[in-house]
PDB file of C-alpha atoms and ligand atoms in Angstrom:
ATOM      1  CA  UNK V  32     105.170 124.583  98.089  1.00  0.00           C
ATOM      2  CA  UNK V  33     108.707 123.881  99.876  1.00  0.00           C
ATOM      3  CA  UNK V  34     110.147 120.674  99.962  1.00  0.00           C
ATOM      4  CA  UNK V  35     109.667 120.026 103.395  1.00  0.00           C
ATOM      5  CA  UNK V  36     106.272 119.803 103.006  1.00  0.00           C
ATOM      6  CA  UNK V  37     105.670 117.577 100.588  1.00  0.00           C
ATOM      7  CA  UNK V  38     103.669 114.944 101.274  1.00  0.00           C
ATOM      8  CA  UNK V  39     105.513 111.076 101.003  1.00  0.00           C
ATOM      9  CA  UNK V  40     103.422 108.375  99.839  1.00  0.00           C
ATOM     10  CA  UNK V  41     102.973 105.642 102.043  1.00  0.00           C
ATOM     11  CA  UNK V  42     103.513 103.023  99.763  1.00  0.00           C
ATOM     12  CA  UNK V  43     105.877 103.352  96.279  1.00  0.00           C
ATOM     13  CA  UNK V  44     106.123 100.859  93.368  1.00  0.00           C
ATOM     14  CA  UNK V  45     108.285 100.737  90.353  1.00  0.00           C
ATOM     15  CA  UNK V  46     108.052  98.649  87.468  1.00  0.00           C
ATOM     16  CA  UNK V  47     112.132  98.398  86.697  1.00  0.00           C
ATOM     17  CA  UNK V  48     112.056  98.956  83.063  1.00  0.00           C
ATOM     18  CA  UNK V  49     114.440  99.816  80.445  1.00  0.00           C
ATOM     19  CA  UNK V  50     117.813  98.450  81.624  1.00  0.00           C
ATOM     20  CA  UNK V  51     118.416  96.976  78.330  1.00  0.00           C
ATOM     21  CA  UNK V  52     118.282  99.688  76.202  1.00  0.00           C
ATOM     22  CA  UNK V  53     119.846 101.833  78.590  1.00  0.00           C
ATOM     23  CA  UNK V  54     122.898  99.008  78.133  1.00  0.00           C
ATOM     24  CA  UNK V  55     122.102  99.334  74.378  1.00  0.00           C
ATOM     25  CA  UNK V  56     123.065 102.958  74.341  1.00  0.00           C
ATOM     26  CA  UNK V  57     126.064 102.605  76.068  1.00  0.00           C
ATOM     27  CA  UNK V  58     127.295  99.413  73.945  1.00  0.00           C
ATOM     28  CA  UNK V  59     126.444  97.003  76.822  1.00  0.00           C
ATOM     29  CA  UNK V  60     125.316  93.863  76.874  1.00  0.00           C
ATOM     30  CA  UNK V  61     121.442  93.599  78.730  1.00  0.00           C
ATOM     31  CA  UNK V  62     123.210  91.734  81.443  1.00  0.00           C
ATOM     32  CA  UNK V  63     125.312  94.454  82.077  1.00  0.00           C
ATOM     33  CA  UNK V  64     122.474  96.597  81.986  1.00  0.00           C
ATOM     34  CA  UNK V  65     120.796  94.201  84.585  1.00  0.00           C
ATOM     35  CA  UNK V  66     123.972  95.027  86.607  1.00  0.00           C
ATOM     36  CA  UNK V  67     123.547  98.705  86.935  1.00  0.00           C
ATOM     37  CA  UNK V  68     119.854  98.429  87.716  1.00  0.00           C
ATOM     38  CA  UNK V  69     120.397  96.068  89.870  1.00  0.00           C
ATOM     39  CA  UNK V  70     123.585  98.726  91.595  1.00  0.00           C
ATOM     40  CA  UNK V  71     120.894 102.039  90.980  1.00  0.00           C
ATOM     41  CA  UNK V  72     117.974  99.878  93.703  1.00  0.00           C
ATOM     42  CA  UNK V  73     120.199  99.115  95.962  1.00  0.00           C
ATOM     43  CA  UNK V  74     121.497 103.104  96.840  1.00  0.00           C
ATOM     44  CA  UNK V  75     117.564 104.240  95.831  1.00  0.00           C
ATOM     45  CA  UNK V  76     116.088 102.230  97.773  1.00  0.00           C
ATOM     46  CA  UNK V  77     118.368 103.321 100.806  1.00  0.00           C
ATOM     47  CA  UNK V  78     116.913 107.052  99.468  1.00  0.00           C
ATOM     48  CA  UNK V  79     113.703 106.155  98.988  1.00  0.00           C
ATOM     49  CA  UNK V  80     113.162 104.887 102.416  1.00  0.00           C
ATOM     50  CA  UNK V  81     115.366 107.739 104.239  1.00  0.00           C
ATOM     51  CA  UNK V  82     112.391 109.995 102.562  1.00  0.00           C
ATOM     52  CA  UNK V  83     109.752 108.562 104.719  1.00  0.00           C
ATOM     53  CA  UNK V  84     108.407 105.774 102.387  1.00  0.00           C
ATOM     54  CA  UNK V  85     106.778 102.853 104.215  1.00  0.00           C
ATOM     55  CA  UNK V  86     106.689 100.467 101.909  1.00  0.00           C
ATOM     56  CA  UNK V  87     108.630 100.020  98.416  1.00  0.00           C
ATOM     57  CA  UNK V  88     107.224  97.325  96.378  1.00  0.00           C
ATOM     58  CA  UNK V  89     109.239  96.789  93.084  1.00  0.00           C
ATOM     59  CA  UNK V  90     109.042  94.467  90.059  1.00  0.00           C
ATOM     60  CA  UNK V  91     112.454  91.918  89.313  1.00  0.00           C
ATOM     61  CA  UNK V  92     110.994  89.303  87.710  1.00  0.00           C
ATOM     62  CA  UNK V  93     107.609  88.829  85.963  1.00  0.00           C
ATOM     63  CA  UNK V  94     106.107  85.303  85.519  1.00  0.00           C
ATOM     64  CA  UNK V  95     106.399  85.994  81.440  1.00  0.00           C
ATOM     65  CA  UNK V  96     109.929  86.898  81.576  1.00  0.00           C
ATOM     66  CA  UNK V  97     110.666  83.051  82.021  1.00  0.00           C
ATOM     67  CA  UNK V  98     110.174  83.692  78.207  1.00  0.00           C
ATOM     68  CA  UNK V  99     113.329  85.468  77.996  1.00  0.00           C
ATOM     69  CA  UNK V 100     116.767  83.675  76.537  1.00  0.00           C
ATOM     70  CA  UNK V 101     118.123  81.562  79.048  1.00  0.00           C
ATOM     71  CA  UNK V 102     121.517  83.459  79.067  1.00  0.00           C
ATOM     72  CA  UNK V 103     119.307  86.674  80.557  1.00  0.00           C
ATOM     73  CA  UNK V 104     117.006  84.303  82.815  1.00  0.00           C
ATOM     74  CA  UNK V 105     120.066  82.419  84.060  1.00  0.00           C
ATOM     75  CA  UNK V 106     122.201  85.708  84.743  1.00  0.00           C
ATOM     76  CA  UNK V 107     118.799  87.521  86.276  1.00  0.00           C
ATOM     77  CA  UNK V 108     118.673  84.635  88.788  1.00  0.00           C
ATOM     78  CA  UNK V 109     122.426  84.888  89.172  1.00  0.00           C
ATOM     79  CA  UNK V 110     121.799  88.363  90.324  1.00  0.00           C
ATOM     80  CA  UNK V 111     118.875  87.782  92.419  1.00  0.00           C
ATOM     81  CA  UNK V 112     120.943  85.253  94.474  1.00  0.00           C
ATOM     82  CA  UNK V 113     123.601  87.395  95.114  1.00  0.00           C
ATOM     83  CA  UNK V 114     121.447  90.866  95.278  1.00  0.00           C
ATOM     84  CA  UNK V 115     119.118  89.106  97.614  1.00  0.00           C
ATOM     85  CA  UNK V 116     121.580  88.716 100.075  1.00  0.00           C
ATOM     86  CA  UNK V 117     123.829  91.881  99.806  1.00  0.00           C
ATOM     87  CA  UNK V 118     120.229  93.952 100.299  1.00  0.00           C
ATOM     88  CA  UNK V 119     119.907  91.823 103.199  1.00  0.00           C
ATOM     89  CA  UNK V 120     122.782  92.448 104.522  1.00  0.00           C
ATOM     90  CA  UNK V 121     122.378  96.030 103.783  1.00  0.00           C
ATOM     91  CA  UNK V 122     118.562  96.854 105.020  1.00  0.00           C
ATOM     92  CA  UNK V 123     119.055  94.769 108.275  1.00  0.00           C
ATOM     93  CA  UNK V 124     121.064  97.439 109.489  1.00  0.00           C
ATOM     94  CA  UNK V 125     118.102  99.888 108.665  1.00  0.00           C
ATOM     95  CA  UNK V 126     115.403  97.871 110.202  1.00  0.00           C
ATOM     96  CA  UNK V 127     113.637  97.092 106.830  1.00  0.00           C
ATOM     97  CA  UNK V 128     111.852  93.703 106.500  1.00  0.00           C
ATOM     98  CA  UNK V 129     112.355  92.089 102.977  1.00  0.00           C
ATOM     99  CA  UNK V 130     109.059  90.171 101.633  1.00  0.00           C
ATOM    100  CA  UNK V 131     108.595  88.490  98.630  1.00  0.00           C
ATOM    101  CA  UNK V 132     105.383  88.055  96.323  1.00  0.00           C
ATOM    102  CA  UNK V 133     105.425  85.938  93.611  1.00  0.00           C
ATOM    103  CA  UNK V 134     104.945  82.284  92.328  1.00  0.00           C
ATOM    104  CA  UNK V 135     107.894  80.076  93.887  1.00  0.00           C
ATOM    105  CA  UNK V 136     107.553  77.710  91.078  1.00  0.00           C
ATOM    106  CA  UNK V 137     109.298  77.029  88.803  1.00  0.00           C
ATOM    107  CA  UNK V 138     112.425  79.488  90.514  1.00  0.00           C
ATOM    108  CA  UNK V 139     115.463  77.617  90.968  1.00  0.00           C
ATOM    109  CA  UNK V 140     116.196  76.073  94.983  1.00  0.00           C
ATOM    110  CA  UNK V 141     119.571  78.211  94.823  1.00  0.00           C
ATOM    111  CA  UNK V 142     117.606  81.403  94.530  1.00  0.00           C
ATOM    112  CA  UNK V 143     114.472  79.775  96.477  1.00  0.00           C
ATOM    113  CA  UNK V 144     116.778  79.080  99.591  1.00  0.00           C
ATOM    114  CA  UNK V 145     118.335  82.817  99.540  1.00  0.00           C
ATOM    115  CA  UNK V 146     114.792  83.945  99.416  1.00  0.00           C
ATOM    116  CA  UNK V 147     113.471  82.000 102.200  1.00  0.00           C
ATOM    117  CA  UNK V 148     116.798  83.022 104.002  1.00  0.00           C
ATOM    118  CA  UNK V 149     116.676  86.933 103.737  1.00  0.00           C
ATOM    119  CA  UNK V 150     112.722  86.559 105.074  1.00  0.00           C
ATOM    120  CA  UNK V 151     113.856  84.766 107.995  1.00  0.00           C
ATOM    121  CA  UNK V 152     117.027  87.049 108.990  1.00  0.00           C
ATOM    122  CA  UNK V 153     114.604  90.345 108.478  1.00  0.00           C
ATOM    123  CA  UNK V 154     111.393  89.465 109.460  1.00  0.00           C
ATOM    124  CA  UNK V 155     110.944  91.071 112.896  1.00  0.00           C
ATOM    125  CA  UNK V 156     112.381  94.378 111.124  1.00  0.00           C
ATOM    126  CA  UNK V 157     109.704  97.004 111.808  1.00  0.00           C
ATOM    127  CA  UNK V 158     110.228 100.156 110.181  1.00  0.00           C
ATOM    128  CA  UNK V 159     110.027  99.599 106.844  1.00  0.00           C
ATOM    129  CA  UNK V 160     108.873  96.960 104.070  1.00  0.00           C
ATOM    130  CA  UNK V 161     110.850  95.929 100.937  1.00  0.00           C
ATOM    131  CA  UNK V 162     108.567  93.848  98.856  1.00  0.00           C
ATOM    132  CA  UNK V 163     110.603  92.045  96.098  1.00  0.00           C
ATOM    133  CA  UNK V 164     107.989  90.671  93.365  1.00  0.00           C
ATOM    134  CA  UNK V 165     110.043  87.512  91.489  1.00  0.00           C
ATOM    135  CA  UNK V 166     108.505  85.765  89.361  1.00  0.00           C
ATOM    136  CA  UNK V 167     105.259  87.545  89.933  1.00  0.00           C
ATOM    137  CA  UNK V 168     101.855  88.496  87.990  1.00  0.00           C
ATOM    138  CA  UNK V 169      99.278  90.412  89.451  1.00  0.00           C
ATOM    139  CA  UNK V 170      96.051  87.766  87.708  1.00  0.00           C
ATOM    140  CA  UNK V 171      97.931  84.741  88.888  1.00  0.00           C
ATOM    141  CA  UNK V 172      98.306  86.370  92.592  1.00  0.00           C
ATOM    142  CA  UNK V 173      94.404  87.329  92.616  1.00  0.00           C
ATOM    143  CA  UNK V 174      93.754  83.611  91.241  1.00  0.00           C
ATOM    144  CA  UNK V 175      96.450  82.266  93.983  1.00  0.00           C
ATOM    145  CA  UNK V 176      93.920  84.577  96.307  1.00  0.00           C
ATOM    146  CA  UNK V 177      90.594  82.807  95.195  1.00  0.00           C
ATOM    147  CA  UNK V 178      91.698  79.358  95.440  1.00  0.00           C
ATOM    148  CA  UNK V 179      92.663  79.814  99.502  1.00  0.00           C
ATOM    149  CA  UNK V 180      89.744  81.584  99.844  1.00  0.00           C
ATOM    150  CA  UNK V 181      87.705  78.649  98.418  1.00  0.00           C
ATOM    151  CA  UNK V 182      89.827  76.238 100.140  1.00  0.00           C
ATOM    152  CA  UNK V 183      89.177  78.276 103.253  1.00  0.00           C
ATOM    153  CA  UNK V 184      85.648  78.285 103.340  1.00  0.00           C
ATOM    154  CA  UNK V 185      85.470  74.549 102.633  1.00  0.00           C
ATOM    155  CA  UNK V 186      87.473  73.680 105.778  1.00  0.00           C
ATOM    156  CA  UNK V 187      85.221  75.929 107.793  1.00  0.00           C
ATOM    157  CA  UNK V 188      88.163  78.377 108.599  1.00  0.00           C
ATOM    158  CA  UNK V 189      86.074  81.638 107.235  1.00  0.00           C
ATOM    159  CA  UNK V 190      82.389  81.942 106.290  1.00  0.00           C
ATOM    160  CA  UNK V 191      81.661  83.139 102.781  1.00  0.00           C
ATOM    161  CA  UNK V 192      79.577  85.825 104.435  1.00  0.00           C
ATOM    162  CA  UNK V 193      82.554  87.512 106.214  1.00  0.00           C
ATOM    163  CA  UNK V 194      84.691  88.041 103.676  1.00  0.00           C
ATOM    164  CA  UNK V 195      85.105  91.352 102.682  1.00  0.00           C
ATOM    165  CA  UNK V 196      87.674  93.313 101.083  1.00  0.00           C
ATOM    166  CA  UNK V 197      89.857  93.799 103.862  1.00  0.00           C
ATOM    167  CA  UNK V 198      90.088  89.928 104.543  1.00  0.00           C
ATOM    168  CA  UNK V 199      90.844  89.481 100.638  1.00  0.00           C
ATOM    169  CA  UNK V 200      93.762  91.745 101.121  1.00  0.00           C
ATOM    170  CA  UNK V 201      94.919  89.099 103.914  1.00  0.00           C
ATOM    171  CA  UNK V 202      95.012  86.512 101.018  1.00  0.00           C
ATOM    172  CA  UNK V 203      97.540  88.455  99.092  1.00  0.00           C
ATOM    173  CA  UNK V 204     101.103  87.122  98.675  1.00  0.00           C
ATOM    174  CA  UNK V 205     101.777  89.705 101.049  1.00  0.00           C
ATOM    175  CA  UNK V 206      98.992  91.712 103.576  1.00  0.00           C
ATOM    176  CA  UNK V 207     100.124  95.519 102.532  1.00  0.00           C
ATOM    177  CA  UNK V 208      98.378  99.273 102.380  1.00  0.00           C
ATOM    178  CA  UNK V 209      97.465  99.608  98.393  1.00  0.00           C
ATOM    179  CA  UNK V 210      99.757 101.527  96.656  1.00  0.00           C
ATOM    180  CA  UNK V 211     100.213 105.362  96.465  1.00  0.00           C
ATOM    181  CA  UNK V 212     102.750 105.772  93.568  1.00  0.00           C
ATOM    182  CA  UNK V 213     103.083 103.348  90.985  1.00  0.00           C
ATOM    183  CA  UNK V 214     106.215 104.332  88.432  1.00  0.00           C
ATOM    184  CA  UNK V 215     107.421 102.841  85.518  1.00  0.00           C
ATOM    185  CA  UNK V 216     110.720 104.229  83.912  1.00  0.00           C
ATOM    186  CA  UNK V 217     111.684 103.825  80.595  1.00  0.00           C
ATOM    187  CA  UNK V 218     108.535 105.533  78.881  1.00  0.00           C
ATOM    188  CA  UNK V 219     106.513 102.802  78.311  1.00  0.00           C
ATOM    189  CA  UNK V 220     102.837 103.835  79.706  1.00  0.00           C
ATOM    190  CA  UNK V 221     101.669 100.012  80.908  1.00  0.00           C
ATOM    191  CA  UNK V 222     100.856  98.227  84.243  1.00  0.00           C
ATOM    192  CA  UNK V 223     102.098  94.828  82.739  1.00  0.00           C
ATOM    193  CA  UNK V 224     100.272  92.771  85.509  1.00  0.00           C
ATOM    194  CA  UNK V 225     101.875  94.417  88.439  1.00  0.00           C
ATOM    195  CA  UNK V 226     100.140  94.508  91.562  1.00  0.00           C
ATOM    196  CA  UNK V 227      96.778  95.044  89.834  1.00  0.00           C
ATOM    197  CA  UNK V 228      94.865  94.664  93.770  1.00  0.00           C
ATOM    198  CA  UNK V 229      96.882  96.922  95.524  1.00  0.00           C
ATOM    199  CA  UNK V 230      96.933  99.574  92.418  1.00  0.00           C
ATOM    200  CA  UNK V 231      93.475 100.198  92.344  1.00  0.00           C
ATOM    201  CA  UNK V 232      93.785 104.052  93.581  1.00  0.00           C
ATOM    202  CA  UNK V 233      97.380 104.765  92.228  1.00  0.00           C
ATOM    203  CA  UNK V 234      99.057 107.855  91.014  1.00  0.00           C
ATOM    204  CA  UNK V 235     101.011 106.287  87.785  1.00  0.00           C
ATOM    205  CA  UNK V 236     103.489 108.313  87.176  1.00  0.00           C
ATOM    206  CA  UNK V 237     105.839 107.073  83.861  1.00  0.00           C
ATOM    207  CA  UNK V 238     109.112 108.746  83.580  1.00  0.00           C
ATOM    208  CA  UNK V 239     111.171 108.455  80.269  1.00  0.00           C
ATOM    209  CA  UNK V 240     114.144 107.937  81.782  1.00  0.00           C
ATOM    210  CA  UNK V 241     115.902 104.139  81.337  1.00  0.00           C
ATOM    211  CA  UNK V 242     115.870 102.593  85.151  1.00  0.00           C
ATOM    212  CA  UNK V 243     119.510 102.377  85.622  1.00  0.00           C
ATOM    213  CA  UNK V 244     119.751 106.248  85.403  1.00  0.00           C
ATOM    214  CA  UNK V 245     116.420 106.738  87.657  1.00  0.00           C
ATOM    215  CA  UNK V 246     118.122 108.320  90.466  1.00  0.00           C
ATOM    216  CA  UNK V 247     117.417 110.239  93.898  1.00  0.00           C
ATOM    217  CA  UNK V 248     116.880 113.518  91.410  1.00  0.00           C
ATOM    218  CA  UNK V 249     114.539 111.664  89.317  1.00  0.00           C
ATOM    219  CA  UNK V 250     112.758 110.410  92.529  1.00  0.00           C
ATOM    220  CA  UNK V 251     112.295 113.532  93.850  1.00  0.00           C
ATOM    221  CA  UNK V 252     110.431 114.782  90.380  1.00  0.00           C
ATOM    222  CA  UNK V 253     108.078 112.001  90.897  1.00  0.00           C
ATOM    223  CA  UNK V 254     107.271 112.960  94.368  1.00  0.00           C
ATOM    224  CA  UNK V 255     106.704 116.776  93.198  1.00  0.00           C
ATOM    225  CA  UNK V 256     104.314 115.134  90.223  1.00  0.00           C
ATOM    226  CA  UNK V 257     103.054 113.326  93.125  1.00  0.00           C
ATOM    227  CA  UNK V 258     102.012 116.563  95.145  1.00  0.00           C
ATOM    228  CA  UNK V 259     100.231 117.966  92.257  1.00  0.00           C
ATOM    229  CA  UNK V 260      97.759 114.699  92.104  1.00  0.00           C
ATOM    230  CA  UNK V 261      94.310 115.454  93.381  1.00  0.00           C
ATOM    231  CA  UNK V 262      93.487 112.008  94.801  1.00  0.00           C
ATOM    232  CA  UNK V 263      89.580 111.305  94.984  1.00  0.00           C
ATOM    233  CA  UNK V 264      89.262 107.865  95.775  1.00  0.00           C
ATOM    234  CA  UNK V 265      86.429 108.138  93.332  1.00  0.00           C
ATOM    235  CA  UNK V 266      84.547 110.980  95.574  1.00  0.00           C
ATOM    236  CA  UNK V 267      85.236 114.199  95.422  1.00  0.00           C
ATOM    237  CA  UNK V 268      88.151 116.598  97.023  1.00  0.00           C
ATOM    238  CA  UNK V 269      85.636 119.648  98.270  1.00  0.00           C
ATOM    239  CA  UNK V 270      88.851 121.556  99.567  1.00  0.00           C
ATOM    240  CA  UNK V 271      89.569 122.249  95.803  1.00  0.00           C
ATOM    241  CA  UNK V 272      85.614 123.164  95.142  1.00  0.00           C
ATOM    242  CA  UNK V 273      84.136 126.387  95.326  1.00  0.00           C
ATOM    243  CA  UNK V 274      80.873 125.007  96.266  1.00  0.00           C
TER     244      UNK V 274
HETATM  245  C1  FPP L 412     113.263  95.219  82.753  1.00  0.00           C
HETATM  246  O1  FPP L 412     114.120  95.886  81.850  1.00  0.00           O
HETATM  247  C2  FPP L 412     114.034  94.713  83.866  1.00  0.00           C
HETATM  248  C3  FPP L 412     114.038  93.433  84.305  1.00  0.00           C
HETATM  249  C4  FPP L 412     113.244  92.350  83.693  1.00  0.00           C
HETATM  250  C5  FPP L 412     114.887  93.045  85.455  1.00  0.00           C
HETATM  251  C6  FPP L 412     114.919  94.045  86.574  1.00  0.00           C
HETATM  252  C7  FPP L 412     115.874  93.606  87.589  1.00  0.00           C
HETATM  253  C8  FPP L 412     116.762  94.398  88.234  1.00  0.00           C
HETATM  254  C9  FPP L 412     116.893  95.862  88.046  1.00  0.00           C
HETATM  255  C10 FPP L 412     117.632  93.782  89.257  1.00  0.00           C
HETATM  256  C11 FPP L 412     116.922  93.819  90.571  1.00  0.00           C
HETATM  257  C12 FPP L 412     117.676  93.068  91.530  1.00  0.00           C
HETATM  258  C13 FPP L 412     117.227  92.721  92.756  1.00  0.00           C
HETATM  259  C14 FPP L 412     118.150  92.011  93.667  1.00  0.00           C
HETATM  260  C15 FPP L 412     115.863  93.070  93.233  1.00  0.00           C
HETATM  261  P1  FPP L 412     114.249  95.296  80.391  1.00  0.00           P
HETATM  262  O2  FPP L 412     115.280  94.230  80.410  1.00  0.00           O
HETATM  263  O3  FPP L 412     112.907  94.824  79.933  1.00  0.00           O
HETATM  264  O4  FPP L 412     114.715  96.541  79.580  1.00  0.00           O
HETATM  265  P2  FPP L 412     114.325  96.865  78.075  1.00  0.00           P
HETATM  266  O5  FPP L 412     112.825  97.006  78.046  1.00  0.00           O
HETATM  267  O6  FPP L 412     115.035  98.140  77.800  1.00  0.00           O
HETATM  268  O7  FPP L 412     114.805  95.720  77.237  1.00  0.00           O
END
């Protein structure tokens, strides 16, 4: 197969894992570890999407990693604040909306008011979708999910009988296409409560290498892994059958 015709999944997401032992390796503190993953998404990302991917979903901040010390949390939201608006800045310029999904609670108003910010200045942006999950878990956003729907049908906005999986989707954080290609770097072979709707028919794919070295190379191996897939959907592909 050439390279031109490999196929690009629509949507991509990538749990960012391993920038502190990448730092650890190198004699870095995990902030500075932070610092270079945070520096590898913004320049991948710009790859990613020049590919052909729709949407890139990825994973900044978890709802457990509140558990962290509060040097890391502090200098994660740090980051966040000033990331936010440099990719801003940045995917404006390439027509990219930014989205968030996560819990806004308890996230600090500095890093709150960026957010809300960055989805004003890109929202009519039309190519492309940047979803940014902060302070995010995939049970709490089907829970978040249940209780509009519930609310919903008690103010007489939907009937229980229409509701269906498509209108669940609406109830989301965001309303996007499921995912196509879910990676996590670093080795570790877990989901860790990301995006567990929208994964439901994912390729994983779980590179060993640390997420501050996962670059455009190490991208394009995934999509070649990709490629090889034989996505079913839970039926069967009769163009690789003999019978
Ligand atoms: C997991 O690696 C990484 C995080 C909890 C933070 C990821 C955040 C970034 C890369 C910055 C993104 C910035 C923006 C603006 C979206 P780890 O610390 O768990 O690594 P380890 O498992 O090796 O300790």
């Amino acid at each position: 197969m050439t390279k031109d015709k490999l196929k690009i999944p629509n949507h991509v997401a990538i749990i960012l894992d391993g920038n502190g032992r990448w730092a650890q390796e190198k004699n870095m503190t995990r902030s500075e570890g932070h610092w270079h993953g945070f520096n590898n998404l913004e320049t991948l990302s710009d790859y990613i999407f020049e590919k052909g991917v729709k949407i890139l979903s990825v994973y900044a901040f978890s709802t457990e990693n509140f558990k962290r010390s509060k040097t890391e949390v502090n200098y994660l939201m740090h980051l966040f604040s000033e990331g936010f608006k440099r990719y801003s800045k940045r995917l404006a310029k390439k027509n990219v909306k930014i989205v968030f999904s996560g819990r806004r609670d308890p996230l600090p108003k500095k890093v709150l008011k960026i957010m809300d910010k960055v989805t004003e200045d890109t929202k009519n942006n039309t190519d492309c979708i940047f979803n940014i999950c902060v302070n995010y878990g995939g049970q709490y956003e089907i829970l978040d999910a249940v209780k509009k729907v519930v609310n919903d049908i008690k103010e007489d906005k939907i009937k229980e009988e229409d509701l269906d999986l498509d209108m669940l989707n609406h109830y989301m954080y965001q309303d996007l296409a499921p995912v196509d290609l879910m990676i996590r770097t670093s080795g570790e072979h877990r989901l860790s409560n990301f995006l567990l709707w929208q994964n439901a028919y994912a390729e994983f794919y779980f590179p060993k290498t640390y997420f501050p070295a996962f670059d455009e190379k190490e991208f394009d191996k995934a999509i070649v892994e990709y490629n090889q897939r034989n996505r079913r959907f839970g039926g069967i592909n009769y163009e690789n059958e003999n019978s």
